[in-house]
mmCIF file of C-alpha atoms in Angstrom:
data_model
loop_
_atom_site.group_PDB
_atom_site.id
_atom_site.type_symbol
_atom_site.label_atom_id
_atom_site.label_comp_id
_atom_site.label_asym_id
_atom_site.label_seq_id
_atom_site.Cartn_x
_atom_site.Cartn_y
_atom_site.Cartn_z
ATOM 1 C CA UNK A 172 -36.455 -45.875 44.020
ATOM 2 C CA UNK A 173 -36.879 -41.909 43.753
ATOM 3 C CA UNK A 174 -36.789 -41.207 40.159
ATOM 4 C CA UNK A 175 -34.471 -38.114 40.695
ATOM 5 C CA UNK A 176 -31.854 -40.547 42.005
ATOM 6 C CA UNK A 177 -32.009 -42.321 38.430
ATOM 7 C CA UNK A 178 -31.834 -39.491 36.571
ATOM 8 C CA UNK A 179 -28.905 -38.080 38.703
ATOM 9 C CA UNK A 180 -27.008 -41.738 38.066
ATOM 10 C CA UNK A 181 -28.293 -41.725 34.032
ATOM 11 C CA UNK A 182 -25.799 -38.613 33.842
ATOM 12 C CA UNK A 183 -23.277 -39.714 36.035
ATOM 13 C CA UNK A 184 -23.995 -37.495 39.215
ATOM 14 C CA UNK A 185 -25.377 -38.170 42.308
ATOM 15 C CA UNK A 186 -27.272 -36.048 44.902
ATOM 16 C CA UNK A 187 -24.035 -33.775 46.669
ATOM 17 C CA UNK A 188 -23.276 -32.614 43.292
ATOM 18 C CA UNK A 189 -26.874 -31.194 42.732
ATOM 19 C CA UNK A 190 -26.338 -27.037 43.079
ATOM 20 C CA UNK A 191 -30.117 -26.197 42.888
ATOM 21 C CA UNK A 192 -32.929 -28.140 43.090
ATOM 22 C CA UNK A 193 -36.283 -26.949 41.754
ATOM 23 C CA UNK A 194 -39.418 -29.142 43.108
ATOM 24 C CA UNK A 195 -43.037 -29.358 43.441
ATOM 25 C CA UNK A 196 -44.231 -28.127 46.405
ATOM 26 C CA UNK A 197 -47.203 -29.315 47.292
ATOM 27 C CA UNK A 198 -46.782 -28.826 51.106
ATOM 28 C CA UNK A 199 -45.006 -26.643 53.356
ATOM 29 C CA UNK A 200 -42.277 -28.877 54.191
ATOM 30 C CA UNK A 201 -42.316 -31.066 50.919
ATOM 31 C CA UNK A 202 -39.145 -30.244 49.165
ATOM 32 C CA UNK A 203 -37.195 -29.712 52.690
ATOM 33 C CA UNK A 204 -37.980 -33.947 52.974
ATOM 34 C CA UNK A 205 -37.222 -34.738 49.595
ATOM 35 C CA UNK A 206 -33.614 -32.470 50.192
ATOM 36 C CA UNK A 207 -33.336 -34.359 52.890
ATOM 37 C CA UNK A 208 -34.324 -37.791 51.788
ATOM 38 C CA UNK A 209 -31.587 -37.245 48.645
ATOM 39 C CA UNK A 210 -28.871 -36.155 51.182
ATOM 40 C CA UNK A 211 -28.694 -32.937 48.811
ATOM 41 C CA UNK A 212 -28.955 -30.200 51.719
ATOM 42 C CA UNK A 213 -26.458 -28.337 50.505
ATOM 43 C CA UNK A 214 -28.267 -27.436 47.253
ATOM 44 C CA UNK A 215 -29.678 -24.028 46.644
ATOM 45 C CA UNK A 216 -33.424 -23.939 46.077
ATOM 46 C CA UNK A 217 -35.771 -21.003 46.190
ATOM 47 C CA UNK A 218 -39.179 -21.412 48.497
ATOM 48 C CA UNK A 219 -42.511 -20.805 46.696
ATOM 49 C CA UNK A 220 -45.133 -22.045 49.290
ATOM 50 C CA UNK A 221 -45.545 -20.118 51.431
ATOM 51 C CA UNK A 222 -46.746 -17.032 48.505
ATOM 52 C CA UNK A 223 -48.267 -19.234 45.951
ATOM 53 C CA UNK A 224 -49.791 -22.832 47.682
ATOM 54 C CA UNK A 225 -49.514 -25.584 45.668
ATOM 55 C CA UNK A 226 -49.037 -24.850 41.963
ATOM 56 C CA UNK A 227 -48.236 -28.025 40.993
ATOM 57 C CA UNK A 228 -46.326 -29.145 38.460
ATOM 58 C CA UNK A 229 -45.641 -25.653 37.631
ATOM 59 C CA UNK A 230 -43.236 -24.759 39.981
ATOM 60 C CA UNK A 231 -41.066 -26.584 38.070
ATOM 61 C CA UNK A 232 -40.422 -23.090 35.985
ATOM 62 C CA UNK A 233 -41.330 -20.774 38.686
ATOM 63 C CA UNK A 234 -38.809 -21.897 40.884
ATOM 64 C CA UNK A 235 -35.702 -21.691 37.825
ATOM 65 C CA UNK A 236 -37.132 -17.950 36.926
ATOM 66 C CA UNK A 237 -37.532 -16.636 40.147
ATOM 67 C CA UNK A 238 -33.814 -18.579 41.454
ATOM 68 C CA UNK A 239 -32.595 -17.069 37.983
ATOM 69 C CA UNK A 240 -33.935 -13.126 39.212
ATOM 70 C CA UNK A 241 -32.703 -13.653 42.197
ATOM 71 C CA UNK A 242 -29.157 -14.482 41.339
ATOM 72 C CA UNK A 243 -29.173 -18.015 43.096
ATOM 73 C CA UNK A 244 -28.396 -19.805 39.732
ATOM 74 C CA UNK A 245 -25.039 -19.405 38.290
ATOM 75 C CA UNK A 246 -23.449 -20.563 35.155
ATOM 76 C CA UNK A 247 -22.110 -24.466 35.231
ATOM 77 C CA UNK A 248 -24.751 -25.253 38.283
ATOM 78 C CA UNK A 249 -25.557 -28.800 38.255
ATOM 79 C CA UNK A 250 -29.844 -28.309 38.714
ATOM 80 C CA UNK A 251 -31.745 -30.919 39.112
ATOM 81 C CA UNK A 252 -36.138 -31.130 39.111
ATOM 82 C CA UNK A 253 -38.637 -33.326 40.365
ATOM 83 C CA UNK A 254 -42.345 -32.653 40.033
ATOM 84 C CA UNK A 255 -45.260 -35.005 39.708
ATOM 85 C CA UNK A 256 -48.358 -34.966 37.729
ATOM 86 C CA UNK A 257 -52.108 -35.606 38.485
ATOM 87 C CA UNK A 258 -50.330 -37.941 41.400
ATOM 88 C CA UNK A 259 -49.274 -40.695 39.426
ATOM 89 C CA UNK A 260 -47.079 -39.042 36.696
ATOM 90 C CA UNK A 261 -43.350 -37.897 37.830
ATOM 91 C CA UNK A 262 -40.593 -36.696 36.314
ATOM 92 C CA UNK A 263 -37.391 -35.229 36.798
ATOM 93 C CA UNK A 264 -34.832 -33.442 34.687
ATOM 94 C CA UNK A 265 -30.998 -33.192 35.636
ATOM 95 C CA UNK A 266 -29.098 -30.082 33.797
ATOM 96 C CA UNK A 267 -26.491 -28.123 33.378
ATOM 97 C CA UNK A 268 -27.533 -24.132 33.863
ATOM 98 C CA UNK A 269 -25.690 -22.177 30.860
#
C-alpha cells in the first residue's frame, strides 16, 4: 500500500481530489508514475528534474515555493507530498494550501 493513499483516506480524500502534488524526484519520469499509479493526473505539479537532478527529500519544499511563484497553487487546493528518505524512510503529508 502507497503511503500517500493512507494519508489521502486518514483525511477523508482520495487521489482525484488531490490539486497539486509535490514529490521526490529522483528520476526523470518518477513522479509522472507515481501520478499515474494514484490515478491523480489531473493534479497540478511543477517539474524540478530536469534543472536540479535528484535533490531528494528536498523537493518536498522546492516544489511548494517554486508552484507558489509561479501561481500554480491557489487558496483551498487540496496538496498532497510524498518523498522518501535514505530509501527506507517515506512520508507523505496531505494539506489544505491557505
Amino acid at each position: 500500500e502507497i503511503v500517500l493513499t493512507r494519508a489521502l483516506a486518514s483525511a477523508g480524500l482520495s487521489a482525484t481530489d488531490i490539486d497539486f502534488l509535490a514529490t521526490h524526484q529522483g528520476t526523470s519520469w518518477l513522479r509522472r508514475a507515481m501520478q499515474t499509479l494514484l490515478g491523480a493526473e489531473k493534479a497540478r505539479f511543477f517539474e524540478t528534474f530536469a534543472w536540479t537532478g535528484t535533490v531528494g527529500p528536498s523537493n518536498v519544499p522546492l516544489c511548494l515555493a517554486m508552484a507558489e511563484r509561479e501561481g500554480l497553487l491557489r487558496s483551498g487546493d487540496v496538496v498532497a507530498t510524498f518523498t522518501g528518505g535514505s530509501g527506507t524512510t517515506i512520508a507523505a503529508v496531505v494539506l489544505r494550501w491557505v
